[in-house]
mmCIF file of C-alpha atoms in Angstrom:
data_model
loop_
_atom_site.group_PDB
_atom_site.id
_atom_site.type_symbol
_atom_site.label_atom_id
_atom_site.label_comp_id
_atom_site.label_asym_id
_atom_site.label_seq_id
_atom_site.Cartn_x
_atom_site.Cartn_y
_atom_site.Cartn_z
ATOM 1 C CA UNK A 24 167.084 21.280 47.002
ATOM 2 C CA UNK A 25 167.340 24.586 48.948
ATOM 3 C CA UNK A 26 165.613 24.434 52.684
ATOM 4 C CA UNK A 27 162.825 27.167 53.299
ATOM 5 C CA UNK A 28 164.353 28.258 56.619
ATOM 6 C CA UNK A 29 166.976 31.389 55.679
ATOM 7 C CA UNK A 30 169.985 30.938 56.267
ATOM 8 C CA UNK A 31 170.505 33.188 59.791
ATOM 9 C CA UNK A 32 167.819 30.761 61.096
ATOM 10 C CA UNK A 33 169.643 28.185 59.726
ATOM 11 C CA UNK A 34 172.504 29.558 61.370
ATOM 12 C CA UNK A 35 171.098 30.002 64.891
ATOM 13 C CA UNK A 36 169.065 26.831 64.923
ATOM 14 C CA UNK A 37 172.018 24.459 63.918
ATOM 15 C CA UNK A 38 175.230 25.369 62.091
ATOM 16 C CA UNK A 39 176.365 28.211 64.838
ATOM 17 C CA UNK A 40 173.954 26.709 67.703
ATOM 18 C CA UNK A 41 176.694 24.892 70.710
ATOM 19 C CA UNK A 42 176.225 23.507 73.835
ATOM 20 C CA UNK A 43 177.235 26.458 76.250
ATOM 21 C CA UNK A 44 179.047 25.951 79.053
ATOM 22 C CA UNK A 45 179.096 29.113 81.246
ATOM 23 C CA UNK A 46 175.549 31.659 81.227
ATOM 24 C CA UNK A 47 174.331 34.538 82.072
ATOM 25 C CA UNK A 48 170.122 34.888 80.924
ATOM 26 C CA UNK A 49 166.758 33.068 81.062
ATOM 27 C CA UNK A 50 163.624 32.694 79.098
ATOM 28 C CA UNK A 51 160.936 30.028 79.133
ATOM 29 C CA UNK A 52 157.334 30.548 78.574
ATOM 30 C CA UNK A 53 158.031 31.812 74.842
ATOM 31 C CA UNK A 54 160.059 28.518 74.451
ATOM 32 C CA UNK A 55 157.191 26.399 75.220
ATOM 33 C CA UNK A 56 154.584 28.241 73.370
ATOM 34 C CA UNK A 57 156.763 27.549 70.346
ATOM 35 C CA UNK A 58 157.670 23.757 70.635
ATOM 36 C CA UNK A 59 154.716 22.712 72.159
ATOM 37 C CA UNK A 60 153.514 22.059 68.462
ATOM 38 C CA UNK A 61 156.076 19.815 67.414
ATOM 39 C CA UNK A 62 154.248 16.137 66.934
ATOM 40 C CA UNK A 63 154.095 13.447 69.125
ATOM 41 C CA UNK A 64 152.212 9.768 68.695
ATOM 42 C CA UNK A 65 148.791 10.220 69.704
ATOM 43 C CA UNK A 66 149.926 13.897 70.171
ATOM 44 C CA UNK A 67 150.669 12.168 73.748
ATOM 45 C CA UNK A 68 153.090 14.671 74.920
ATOM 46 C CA UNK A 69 154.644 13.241 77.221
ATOM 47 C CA UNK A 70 157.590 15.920 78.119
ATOM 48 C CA UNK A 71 157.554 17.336 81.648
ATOM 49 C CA UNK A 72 159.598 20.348 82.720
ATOM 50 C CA UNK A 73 160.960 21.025 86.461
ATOM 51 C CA UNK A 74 162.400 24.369 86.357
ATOM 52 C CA UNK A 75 165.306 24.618 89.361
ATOM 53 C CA UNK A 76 165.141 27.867 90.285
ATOM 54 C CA UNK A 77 165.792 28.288 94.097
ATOM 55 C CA UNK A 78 169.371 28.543 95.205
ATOM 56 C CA UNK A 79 168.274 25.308 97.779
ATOM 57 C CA UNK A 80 166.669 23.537 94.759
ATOM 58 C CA UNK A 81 170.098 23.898 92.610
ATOM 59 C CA UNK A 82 172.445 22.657 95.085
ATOM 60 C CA UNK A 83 170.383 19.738 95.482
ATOM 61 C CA UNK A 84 170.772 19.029 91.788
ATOM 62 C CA UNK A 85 174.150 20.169 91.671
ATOM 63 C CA UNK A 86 174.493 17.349 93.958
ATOM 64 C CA UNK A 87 173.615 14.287 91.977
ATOM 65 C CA UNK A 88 175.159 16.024 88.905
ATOM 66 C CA UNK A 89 178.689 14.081 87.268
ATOM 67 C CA UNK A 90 181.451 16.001 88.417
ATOM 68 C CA UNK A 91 182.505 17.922 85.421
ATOM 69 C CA UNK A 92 178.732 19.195 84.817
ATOM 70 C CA UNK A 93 178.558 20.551 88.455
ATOM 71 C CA UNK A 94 180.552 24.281 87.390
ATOM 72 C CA UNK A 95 177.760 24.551 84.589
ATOM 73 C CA UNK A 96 175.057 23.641 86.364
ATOM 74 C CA UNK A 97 175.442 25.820 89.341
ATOM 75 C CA UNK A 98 176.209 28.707 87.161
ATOM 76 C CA UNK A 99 173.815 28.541 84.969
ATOM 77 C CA UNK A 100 171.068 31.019 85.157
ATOM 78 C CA UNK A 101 167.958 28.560 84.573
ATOM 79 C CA UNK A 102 167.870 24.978 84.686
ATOM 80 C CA UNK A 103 165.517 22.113 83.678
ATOM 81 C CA UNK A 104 164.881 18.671 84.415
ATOM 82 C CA UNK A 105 162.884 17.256 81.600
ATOM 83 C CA UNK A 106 161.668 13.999 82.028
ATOM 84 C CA UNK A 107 158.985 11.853 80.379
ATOM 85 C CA UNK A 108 155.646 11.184 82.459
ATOM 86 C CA UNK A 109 154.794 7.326 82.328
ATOM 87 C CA UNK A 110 150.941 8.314 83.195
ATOM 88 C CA UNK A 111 150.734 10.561 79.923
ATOM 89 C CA UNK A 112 147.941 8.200 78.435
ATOM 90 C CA UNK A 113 145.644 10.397 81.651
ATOM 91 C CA UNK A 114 145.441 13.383 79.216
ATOM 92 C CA UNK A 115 144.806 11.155 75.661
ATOM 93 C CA UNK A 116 140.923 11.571 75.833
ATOM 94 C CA UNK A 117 141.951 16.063 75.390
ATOM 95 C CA UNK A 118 144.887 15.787 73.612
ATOM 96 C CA UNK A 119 143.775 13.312 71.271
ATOM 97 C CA UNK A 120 139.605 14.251 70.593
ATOM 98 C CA UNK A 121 139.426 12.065 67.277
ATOM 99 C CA UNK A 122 139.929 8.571 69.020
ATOM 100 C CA UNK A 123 139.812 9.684 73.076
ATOM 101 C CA UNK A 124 139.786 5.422 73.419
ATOM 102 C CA UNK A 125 143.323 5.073 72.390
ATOM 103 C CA UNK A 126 144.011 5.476 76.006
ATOM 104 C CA UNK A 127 142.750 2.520 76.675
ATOM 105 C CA UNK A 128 143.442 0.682 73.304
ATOM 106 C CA UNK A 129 147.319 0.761 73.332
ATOM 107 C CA UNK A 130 148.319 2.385 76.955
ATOM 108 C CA UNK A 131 146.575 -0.281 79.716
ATOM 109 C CA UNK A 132 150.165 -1.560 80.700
ATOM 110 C CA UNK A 133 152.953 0.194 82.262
ATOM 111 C CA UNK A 134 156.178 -0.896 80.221
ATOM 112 C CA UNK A 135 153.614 0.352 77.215
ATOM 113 C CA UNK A 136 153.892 3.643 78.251
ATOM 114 C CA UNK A 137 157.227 3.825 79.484
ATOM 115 C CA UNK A 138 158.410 3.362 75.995
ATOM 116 C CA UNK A 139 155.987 5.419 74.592
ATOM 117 C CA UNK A 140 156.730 8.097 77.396
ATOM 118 C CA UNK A 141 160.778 7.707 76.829
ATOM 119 C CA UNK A 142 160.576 7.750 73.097
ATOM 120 C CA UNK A 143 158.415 10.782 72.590
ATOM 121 C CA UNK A 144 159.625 13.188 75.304
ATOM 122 C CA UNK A 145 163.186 12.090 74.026
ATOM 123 C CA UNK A 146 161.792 13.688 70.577
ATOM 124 C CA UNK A 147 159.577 16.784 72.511
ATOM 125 C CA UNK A 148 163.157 17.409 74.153
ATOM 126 C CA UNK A 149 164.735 17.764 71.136
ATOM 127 C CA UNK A 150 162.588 20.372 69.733
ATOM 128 C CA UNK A 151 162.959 22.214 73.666
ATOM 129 C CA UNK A 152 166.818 22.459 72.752
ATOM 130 C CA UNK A 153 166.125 23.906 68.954
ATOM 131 C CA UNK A 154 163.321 26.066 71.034
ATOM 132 C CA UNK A 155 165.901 27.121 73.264
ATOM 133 C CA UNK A 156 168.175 28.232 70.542
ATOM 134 C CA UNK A 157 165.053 30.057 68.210
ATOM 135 C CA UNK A 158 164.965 32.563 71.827
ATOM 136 C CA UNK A 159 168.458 33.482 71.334
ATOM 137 C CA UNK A 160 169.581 31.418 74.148
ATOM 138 C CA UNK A 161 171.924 28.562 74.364
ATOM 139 C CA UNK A 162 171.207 25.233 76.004
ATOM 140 C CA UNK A 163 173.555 22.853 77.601
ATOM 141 C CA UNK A 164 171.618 19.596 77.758
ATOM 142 C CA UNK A 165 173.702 16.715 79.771
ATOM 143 C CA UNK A 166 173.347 13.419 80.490
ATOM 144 C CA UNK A 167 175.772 12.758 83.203
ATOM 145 C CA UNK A 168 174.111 12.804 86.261
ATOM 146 C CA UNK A 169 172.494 10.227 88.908
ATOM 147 C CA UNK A 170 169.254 9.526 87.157
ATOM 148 C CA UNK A 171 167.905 7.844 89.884
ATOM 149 C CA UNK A 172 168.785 10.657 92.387
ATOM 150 C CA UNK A 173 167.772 12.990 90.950
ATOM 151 C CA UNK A 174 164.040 11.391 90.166
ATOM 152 C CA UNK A 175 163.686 10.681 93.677
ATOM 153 C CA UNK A 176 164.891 14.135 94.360
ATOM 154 C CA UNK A 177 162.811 16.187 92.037
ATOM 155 C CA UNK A 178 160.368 13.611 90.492
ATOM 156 C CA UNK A 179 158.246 10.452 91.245
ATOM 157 C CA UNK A 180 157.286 7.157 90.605
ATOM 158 C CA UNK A 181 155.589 8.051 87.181
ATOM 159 C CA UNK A 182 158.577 9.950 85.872
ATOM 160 C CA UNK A 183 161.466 9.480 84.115
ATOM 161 C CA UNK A 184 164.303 11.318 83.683
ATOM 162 C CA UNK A 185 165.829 12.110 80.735
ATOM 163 C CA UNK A 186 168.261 14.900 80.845
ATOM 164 C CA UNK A 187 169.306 18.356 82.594
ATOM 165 C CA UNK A 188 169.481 21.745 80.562
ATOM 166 C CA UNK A 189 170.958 24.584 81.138
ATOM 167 C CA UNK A 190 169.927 27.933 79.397
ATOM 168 C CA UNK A 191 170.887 31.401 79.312
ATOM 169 C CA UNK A 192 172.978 33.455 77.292
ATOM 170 C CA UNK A 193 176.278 32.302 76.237
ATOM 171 C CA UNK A 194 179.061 33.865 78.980
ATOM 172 C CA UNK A 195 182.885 34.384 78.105
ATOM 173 C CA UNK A 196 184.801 31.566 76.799
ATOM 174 C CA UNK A 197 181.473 29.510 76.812
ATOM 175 C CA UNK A 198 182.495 27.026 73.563
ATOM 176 C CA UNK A 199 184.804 24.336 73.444
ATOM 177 C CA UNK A 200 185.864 23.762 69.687
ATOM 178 C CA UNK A 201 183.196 22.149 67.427
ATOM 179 C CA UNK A 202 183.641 18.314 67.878
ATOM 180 C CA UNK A 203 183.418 16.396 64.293
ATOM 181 C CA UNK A 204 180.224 15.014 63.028
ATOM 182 C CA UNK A 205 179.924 12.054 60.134
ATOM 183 C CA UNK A 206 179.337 12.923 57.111
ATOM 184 C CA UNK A 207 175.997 12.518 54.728
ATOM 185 C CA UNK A 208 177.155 9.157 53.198
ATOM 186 C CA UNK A 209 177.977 7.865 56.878
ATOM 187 C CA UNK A 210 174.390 7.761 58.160
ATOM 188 C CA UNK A 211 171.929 7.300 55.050
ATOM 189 C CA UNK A 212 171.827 4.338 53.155
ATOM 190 C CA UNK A 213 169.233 4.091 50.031
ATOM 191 C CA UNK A 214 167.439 1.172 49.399
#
């Protein structure tokens, strides 16, 4: 079976796409209007986005990040918080017009919606990273940092955080070598 995407998207999506480590661009808006379509349970959408942009804003971040991610971070030219808002369910009754009810069918309680919230912003910030790369860019998502900082830092009570990104273009020596990945027969079984 061939896949319908050609092969240079192919390319730029996935096979050549890496987690940079050094930038020098920024684009956003274009990258939202694109993956805000991806799909979601209820079409919840629970994704949120805090863009760091101010040079007070990033050292705060910087702060909380693990040590090794604090170089990329500081140099990158855009970076984003994503994190998934527990109080999603709020928005079900417009982003979900064929049963606005399910809000208060399935979301009432809190740990509800936390999974809920972490699972599908976990998926919406999958399709930000392939967004990221379908601009061009590259994106450095990480996951070593103070989560707990940097919610009380940037967020609130009714967000989690779920990982930092940086994006911009690609800068000299950006790419470590491409790490292994299992093979087909590795992941899928058939039953």
């Amino acid at each position: 079976m061939s896949l319908v995407l050609d092969p240079a998207a192919q390319d730029l999506l996935f096979r050549e796409a890496r987690s940079a480590n050094t930038f020098t661009d920024e684009q956003v808006q274009a990258i939202y209007d694109l993956v805000k379509y991806g799909p979601t349970a209820f079409n919840q959408t629970p994704l949120r986005i805090t863009l760091v942009r101010s040079p007070e804003a990033r050292e705060r971040l910087v702060a909380h990040m693990a040590e090794g991610n604090r170089p990329k971070t500081a140099s990158a030219p855009l970076v984003a918080i994503l994190s998934a808002d527990n109080e999603f369910h709020e928005e079900l009754p417009h982003l979900f017009p064929a049963a606005p009810q399910i809000k208060d069918v399935f979301f009432t309680e809190r740990p509800v919606r936390e999974n809920a919230a972490a699972l599908n912003a976990a998926l919406q910030a999958a399709y930000f990273i392939v967004g990221v790369r379908a601009a061009g860019l590259a994106a450095g998502p990480m996951t070593g940092f103070d989560f707990e900082g940097v919610r009380k830092e940037f967020l609130d009570d009714d967000h989690t955080p779920l990982m930092v990104v940086n994006i911009g273009r690609p800068g000299p020596d950006a790419w470590y070598p491409r790490s292994p990945r299992l093979e087909f027969d590795q992941v899928v079984t058939t039953v």
